[in-house]
GROMACS .gro file of C-alpha atoms in nm:
model
  244
    1MET     CA    1  13.087  -3.245  -6.358
    2ALA     CA    2  13.317  -3.514  -6.218
    3GLY     CA    3  13.233  -3.884  -6.224
    4LYS     CA    4  12.984  -4.066  -6.008
    5TYR     CA    5  13.043  -4.081  -5.635
    6SER     CA    6  13.173  -4.405  -5.493
    7THR     CA    7  13.269  -4.291  -5.143
    8VAL     CA    8  13.114  -4.063  -4.883
    9PHE     CA    9  13.329  -3.916  -4.608
   10PHE     CA   10  13.154  -3.801  -4.292
   11ASP     CA   11  13.240  -3.564  -4.017
   12LEU     CA   12  13.096  -3.687  -3.685
   13TYR     CA   13  13.024  -3.418  -3.429
   14GLY     CA   14  12.760  -3.174  -3.546
   15THR     CA   15  12.703  -3.385  -3.857
   16LEU     CA   16  12.581  -3.721  -3.726
   17ILE     CA   17  12.598  -3.663  -3.351
   18ASP     CA   18  12.455  -3.358  -3.176
   19ILE     CA   19  12.697  -3.296  -2.890
   20HIS     CA   20  12.803  -3.029  -2.647
   21THR     CA   21  13.108  -3.060  -2.424
   22GLU     CA   22  13.262  -2.831  -2.163
   23GLU     CA   23  13.618  -2.954  -2.124
   24ASN     CA   24  13.719  -2.663  -1.903
   25SER     CA   25  13.442  -2.727  -1.653
   26GLU     CA   26  13.523  -2.820  -1.294
   27ALA     CA   27  13.280  -3.111  -1.329
   28ALA     CA   28  13.491  -3.267  -1.603
   29TRP     CA   29  13.820  -3.237  -1.413
   30THR     CA   30  13.662  -3.356  -1.090
   31ALA     CA   31  13.528  -3.663  -1.273
   32LEU     CA   32  13.880  -3.733  -1.399
   33ARG     CA   33  14.036  -3.679  -1.058
   34VAL     CA   34  13.788  -3.922  -0.899
   35ALA     CA   35  13.850  -4.181  -1.170
   36LEU     CA   36  14.227  -4.152  -1.122
   37TYR     CA   37  14.188  -4.184  -0.746
   38ARG     CA   38  13.998  -4.510  -0.793
   39GLU     CA   39  14.294  -4.641  -0.991
   40GLY     CA   40  14.543  -4.535  -0.722
   41ALA     CA   41  14.655  -4.200  -0.867
   42GLN     CA   42  14.592  -3.909  -0.632
   43TYR     CA   43  14.594  -3.541  -0.728
   44GLN     CA   44  14.527  -3.282  -0.463
   45ASP     CA   45  14.305  -3.054  -0.674
   46ASN     CA   46  14.187  -2.988  -1.028
   47GLU     CA   47  14.448  -2.720  -1.091
   48GLN     CA   48  14.733  -2.959  -1.019
   49LEU     CA   49  14.566  -3.220  -1.239
   50ARG     CA   50  14.526  -2.981  -1.533
   51GLU     CA   51  14.890  -2.876  -1.512
   52GLN     CA   52  15.009  -3.236  -1.501
   53PHE     CA   53  14.783  -3.332  -1.790
   54ASN     CA   54  14.918  -3.051  -2.007
   55ARG     CA   55  15.273  -3.163  -1.931
   56GLU     CA   56  15.185  -3.521  -2.017
   57VAL     CA   57  15.030  -3.419  -2.350
   58VAL     CA   58  15.352  -3.241  -2.449
   59ARG     CA   59  15.570  -3.529  -2.330
   60ALA     CA   60  15.360  -3.800  -2.492
   61ASN     CA   61  15.360  -3.629  -2.832
   62ALA     CA   62  15.718  -3.501  -2.834
   63THR     CA   63  15.829  -3.735  -3.114
   64ARG     CA   64  15.533  -3.673  -3.344
   65THR     CA   65  15.586  -3.458  -3.651
   66ARG     CA   66  15.468  -3.102  -3.592
   67THR     CA   67  15.280  -2.935  -3.875
   68GLU     CA   68  15.046  -2.637  -3.896
   69TRP     CA   69  14.752  -2.867  -3.829
   70PHE     CA   70  14.919  -3.094  -3.576
   71GLU     CA   71  14.685  -3.305  -3.360
   72PRO     CA   72  14.810  -3.462  -3.035
   73ASP     CA   73  14.695  -3.798  -2.901
   74PHE     CA   74  14.556  -3.768  -2.548
   75LEU     CA   75  14.552  -4.137  -2.455
   76PRO     CA   76  14.928  -4.154  -2.374
   77ALA     CA   77  14.880  -3.845  -2.158
   78TYR     CA   78  14.615  -4.025  -1.954
   79ARG     CA   79  14.863  -4.309  -1.910
   80GLY     CA   80  15.115  -4.051  -1.799
   81LEU     CA   81  14.879  -3.928  -1.528
   82LEU     CA   82  14.869  -4.281  -1.390
   83GLN     CA   83  15.243  -4.334  -1.427
   84ALA     CA   84  15.320  -4.012  -1.241
   85CYS     CA   85  15.152  -4.158  -0.932
   86TRP     CA   86  15.295  -4.508  -0.974
   87ALA     CA   87  14.948  -4.642  -1.049
   88ASP     CA   88  14.857  -4.917  -1.296
   89ASP     CA   89  14.911  -4.745  -1.631
   90SER     CA   90  14.765  -5.014  -1.855
   91ILE     CA   91  14.592  -4.906  -2.176
   92GLU     CA   92  14.267  -5.033  -2.028
   93ASN     CA   93  14.299  -4.806  -1.724
   94ALA     CA   94  14.405  -4.511  -1.939
   95ARG     CA   95  14.096  -4.555  -2.154
   96LYS     CA   96  13.882  -4.585  -1.843
   97VAL     CA   97  13.995  -4.253  -1.695
   98ALA     CA   98  13.983  -4.081  -2.034
   99TRP     CA   99  13.622  -4.193  -2.072
  100ALA     CA  100  13.541  -4.063  -1.722
  101PHE     CA  101  13.669  -3.720  -1.826
  102ARG     CA  102  13.473  -3.727  -2.150
  103ARG     CA  103  13.149  -3.821  -1.980
  104GLY     CA  104  13.209  -3.556  -1.714
  105SER     CA  105  13.254  -3.290  -1.981
  106THR     CA  106  12.955  -3.389  -2.196
  107THR     CA  107  12.628  -3.207  -2.140
  108LYS     CA  108  12.447  -3.315  -2.459
  109PHE     CA  109  12.487  -3.629  -2.671
  110ASN     CA  110  12.230  -3.744  -2.925
  111LEU     CA  111  12.235  -3.904  -3.266
  112PHE     CA  112  12.060  -3.671  -3.510
  113PRO     CA  113  11.726  -3.822  -3.618
  114GLY     CA  114  11.767  -4.023  -3.935
  115ALA     CA  115  12.148  -4.044  -3.919
  116LEU     CA  116  12.174  -4.422  -3.907
  117ASP     CA  117  11.904  -4.463  -4.172
  118PHE     CA  118  12.096  -4.223  -4.397
  119LEU     CA  119  12.414  -4.430  -4.366
  120GLU     CA  120  12.222  -4.748  -4.441
  121LYS     CA  121  12.063  -4.594  -4.752
  122LEU     CA  122  12.403  -4.488  -4.883
  123LYS     CA  123  12.537  -4.840  -4.835
  124ALA     CA  124  12.229  -4.984  -5.007
  125ARG     CA  125  12.323  -4.775  -5.310
  126GLY     CA  126  12.662  -4.942  -5.319
  127LEU     CA  127  12.854  -4.647  -5.173
  128ARG     CA  128  13.132  -4.680  -4.920
  129VAL     CA  129  13.102  -4.462  -4.612
  130ALA     CA  130  13.399  -4.352  -4.404
  131LEU     CA  131  13.438  -4.139  -4.095
  132LEU     CA  132  13.690  -3.855  -4.124
  133SER     CA  133  13.683  -3.664  -3.798
  134ASN     CA  134  13.887  -3.421  -3.592
  135ALA     CA  135  13.860  -3.627  -3.277
  136GLN     CA  136  14.039  -3.806  -2.996
  137ALA     CA  137  14.014  -4.180  -3.047
  138CYS     CA  138  13.991  -4.244  -2.673
  139TYR     CA  139  13.666  -4.044  -2.670
  140THR     CA  140  13.526  -4.116  -3.014
  141ARG     CA  141  13.548  -4.494  -3.036
  142PRO     CA  142  13.337  -4.543  -2.719
  143GLU     CA  143  13.095  -4.278  -2.845
  144LEU     CA  144  13.054  -4.456  -3.176
  145GLN     CA  145  12.949  -4.762  -2.981
  146LEU     CA  146  12.723  -4.555  -2.756
  147ALA     CA  147  12.551  -4.408  -3.062
  148GLY     CA  148  12.519  -4.743  -3.240
  149LEU     CA  149  12.764  -4.637  -3.511
  150ASP     CA  150  13.051  -4.872  -3.427
  151ASP     CA  151  12.978  -5.094  -3.730
  152ALA     CA  152  12.843  -4.821  -3.956
  153PHE     CA  153  13.163  -4.723  -4.140
  154ASP     CA  154  13.390  -4.898  -4.385
  155GLU     CA  155  13.682  -4.698  -4.247
  156VAL     CA  156  13.734  -4.476  -3.943
  157ILE     CA  157  14.003  -4.207  -3.974
  158LEU     CA  158  14.059  -3.991  -3.666
  159SER     CA  159  14.292  -3.696  -3.634
  160SER     CA  160  14.445  -3.813  -3.305
  161ASP     CA  161  14.552  -4.139  -3.470
  162GLU     CA  162  14.700  -3.957  -3.769
  163GLY     CA  163  14.869  -3.669  -3.587
  164VAL     CA  164  14.708  -3.415  -3.820
  165ARG     CA  165  14.363  -3.261  -3.837
  166LYS     CA  166  14.127  -3.107  -4.088
  167PRO     CA  167  14.140  -2.881  -4.284
  168SER     CA  168  14.487  -3.014  -4.362
  169ASN     CA  169  14.518  -3.147  -4.714
  170GLU     CA  170  14.737  -3.422  -4.568
  171LEU     CA  171  14.452  -3.577  -4.371
  172PHE     CA  172  14.226  -3.578  -4.678
  173ARG     CA  173  14.510  -3.724  -4.885
  174ARG     CA  174  14.554  -4.009  -4.638
  175ALA     CA  175  14.181  -4.074  -4.636
  176LEU     CA  176  14.170  -4.095  -5.015
  177ILE     CA  177  14.467  -4.332  -5.019
  178ARG     CA  178  14.318  -4.546  -4.742
  179LEU     CA  179  13.996  -4.587  -4.939
  180ASP     CA  180  14.179  -4.604  -5.273
  181VAL     CA  181  13.943  -4.348  -5.424
  182ASP     CA  182  13.988  -4.070  -5.677
  183PRO     CA  183  13.897  -3.733  -5.517
  184ARG     CA  184  13.652  -3.670  -5.803
  185GLU     CA  185  13.455  -3.976  -5.691
  186ALA     CA  186  13.432  -3.874  -5.325
  187VAL     CA  187  13.215  -3.634  -5.131
  188MET     CA  188  13.259  -3.498  -4.779
  189ILE     CA  189  12.956  -3.430  -4.560
  190GLY     CA  190  13.016  -3.199  -4.266
  191ASN     CA  191  12.894  -2.904  -4.063
  192ASP     CA  192  13.218  -2.704  -4.041
  193ALA     CA  193  13.262  -2.467  -4.335
  194ARG     CA  194  13.640  -2.447  -4.301
  195ASN     CA  195  13.752  -2.782  -4.160
  196ASP     CA  196  13.514  -3.007  -4.350
  197ILE     CA  197  13.411  -2.829  -4.668
  198LEU     CA  198  13.698  -2.594  -4.752
  199GLY     CA  199  13.944  -2.864  -4.650
  200ALA     CA  200  13.774  -3.108  -4.887
  201TYR     CA  201  13.759  -2.850  -5.165
  202VAL     CA  202  14.135  -2.790  -5.149
  203ALA     CA  203  14.186  -3.167  -5.170
  204GLY     CA  204  13.967  -3.185  -5.482
  205VAL     CA  205  13.673  -3.343  -5.299
  206ASP     CA  206  13.315  -3.216  -5.323
  207GLY     CA  207  13.152  -3.102  -5.000
  208ILE     CA  208  12.792  -3.115  -4.881
  209TYR     CA  209  12.744  -2.863  -4.603
  210LEU     CA  210  12.495  -2.912  -4.319
  211HIS     CA  211  12.430  -2.592  -4.125
  212THR     CA  212  12.369  -2.733  -3.776
  213ASP     CA  213  12.578  -2.484  -3.578
  214ASP     CA  214  12.512  -2.110  -3.560
  215ALA     CA  215  12.886  -2.051  -3.516
  216ASN     CA  216  12.917  -2.137  -3.886
  217PRO     CA  217  12.771  -1.948  -4.186
  218GLU     CA  218  12.430  -2.049  -4.317
  219VAL     CA  219  12.571  -2.114  -4.664
  220CYS     CA  220  12.919  -2.239  -4.750
  221ASP     CA  221  13.057  -2.106  -5.079
  222SER     CA  222  13.301  -2.398  -5.106
  223ALA     CA  223  13.019  -2.657  -5.096
  224VAL     CA  224  12.848  -2.812  -5.396
  225CYS     CA  225  12.534  -2.822  -5.182
  226SER     CA  226  12.440  -2.626  -4.867
  227LEU     CA  227  12.154  -2.749  -4.649
  228GLN     CA  228  11.985  -2.624  -4.335
  229GLY     CA  229  12.016  -2.852  -4.034
  230ALA     CA  230  12.085  -3.225  -4.050
  231ASP     CA  231  11.897  -3.250  -4.380
  232TYR     CA  232  11.993  -3.602  -4.477
  233ALA     CA  233  11.709  -3.626  -4.726
  234GLY     CA  234  11.849  -3.325  -4.912
  235ALA     CA  235  12.199  -3.471  -4.904
  236LEU     CA  236  12.073  -3.805  -5.032
  237ASP     CA  237  11.883  -3.633  -5.311
  238TYR     CA  238  12.199  -3.455  -5.425
  239ILE     CA  239  12.404  -3.775  -5.411
  240ASP     CA  240  12.136  -3.967  -5.603
  241LYS     CA  241  12.163  -3.714  -5.886
  242ARG     CA  242  12.532  -3.795  -5.911
  243LEU     CA  243  12.461  -4.169  -5.929
  244ARG     CA  244  12.233  -4.147  -6.233
   0.00000   0.00000   0.00000
């Protein structure tokens, strides 16, 4: 068995936050179109807006390194939607319209019961906790604040900021370097068997699997511990055994 844990990496969605989004819904694109209109950018219908957004995503990320697990950053694309209509394309306005789209696409958003308490207990044991999520920063940072998690992590590492997403070994490597931690002293907690747990395993990091999504298997063979639901007590029990 490797050494004691010093650092716990967390996935966010499906692990700490119970969320459902429908980004292809007309409601989401209408919310974006209305928000853009308020800032002086007019699009005639949702279809035109989608097409322009897709073009802006490609344009905004053209200089980023493309890998198998490439992750674009959407925030510059939202700025592009404003620029295309000669509207105020400040970062503030781009974040505002991005948030309007996110809220329009979200049909469920709750912190899993006990999530914040779990993080606090880990910190009380002297462990560092870091967020390592496949996520768009323009959506996730406001949602961390909404969920009361904005001050919960020692480090926040998001795929849109890094240009690469899990299960890429590169993203895990960057996280380990950022926290200056040996992979044998880290554990990843997540609900995605491939992205979170297999990705961590390949990087030499243990994984604790929370089965909160029926789209994933009940048990993850790559995990050192598989639990049903957001079983933070079970995860804490396993971690405590590694601290003795």
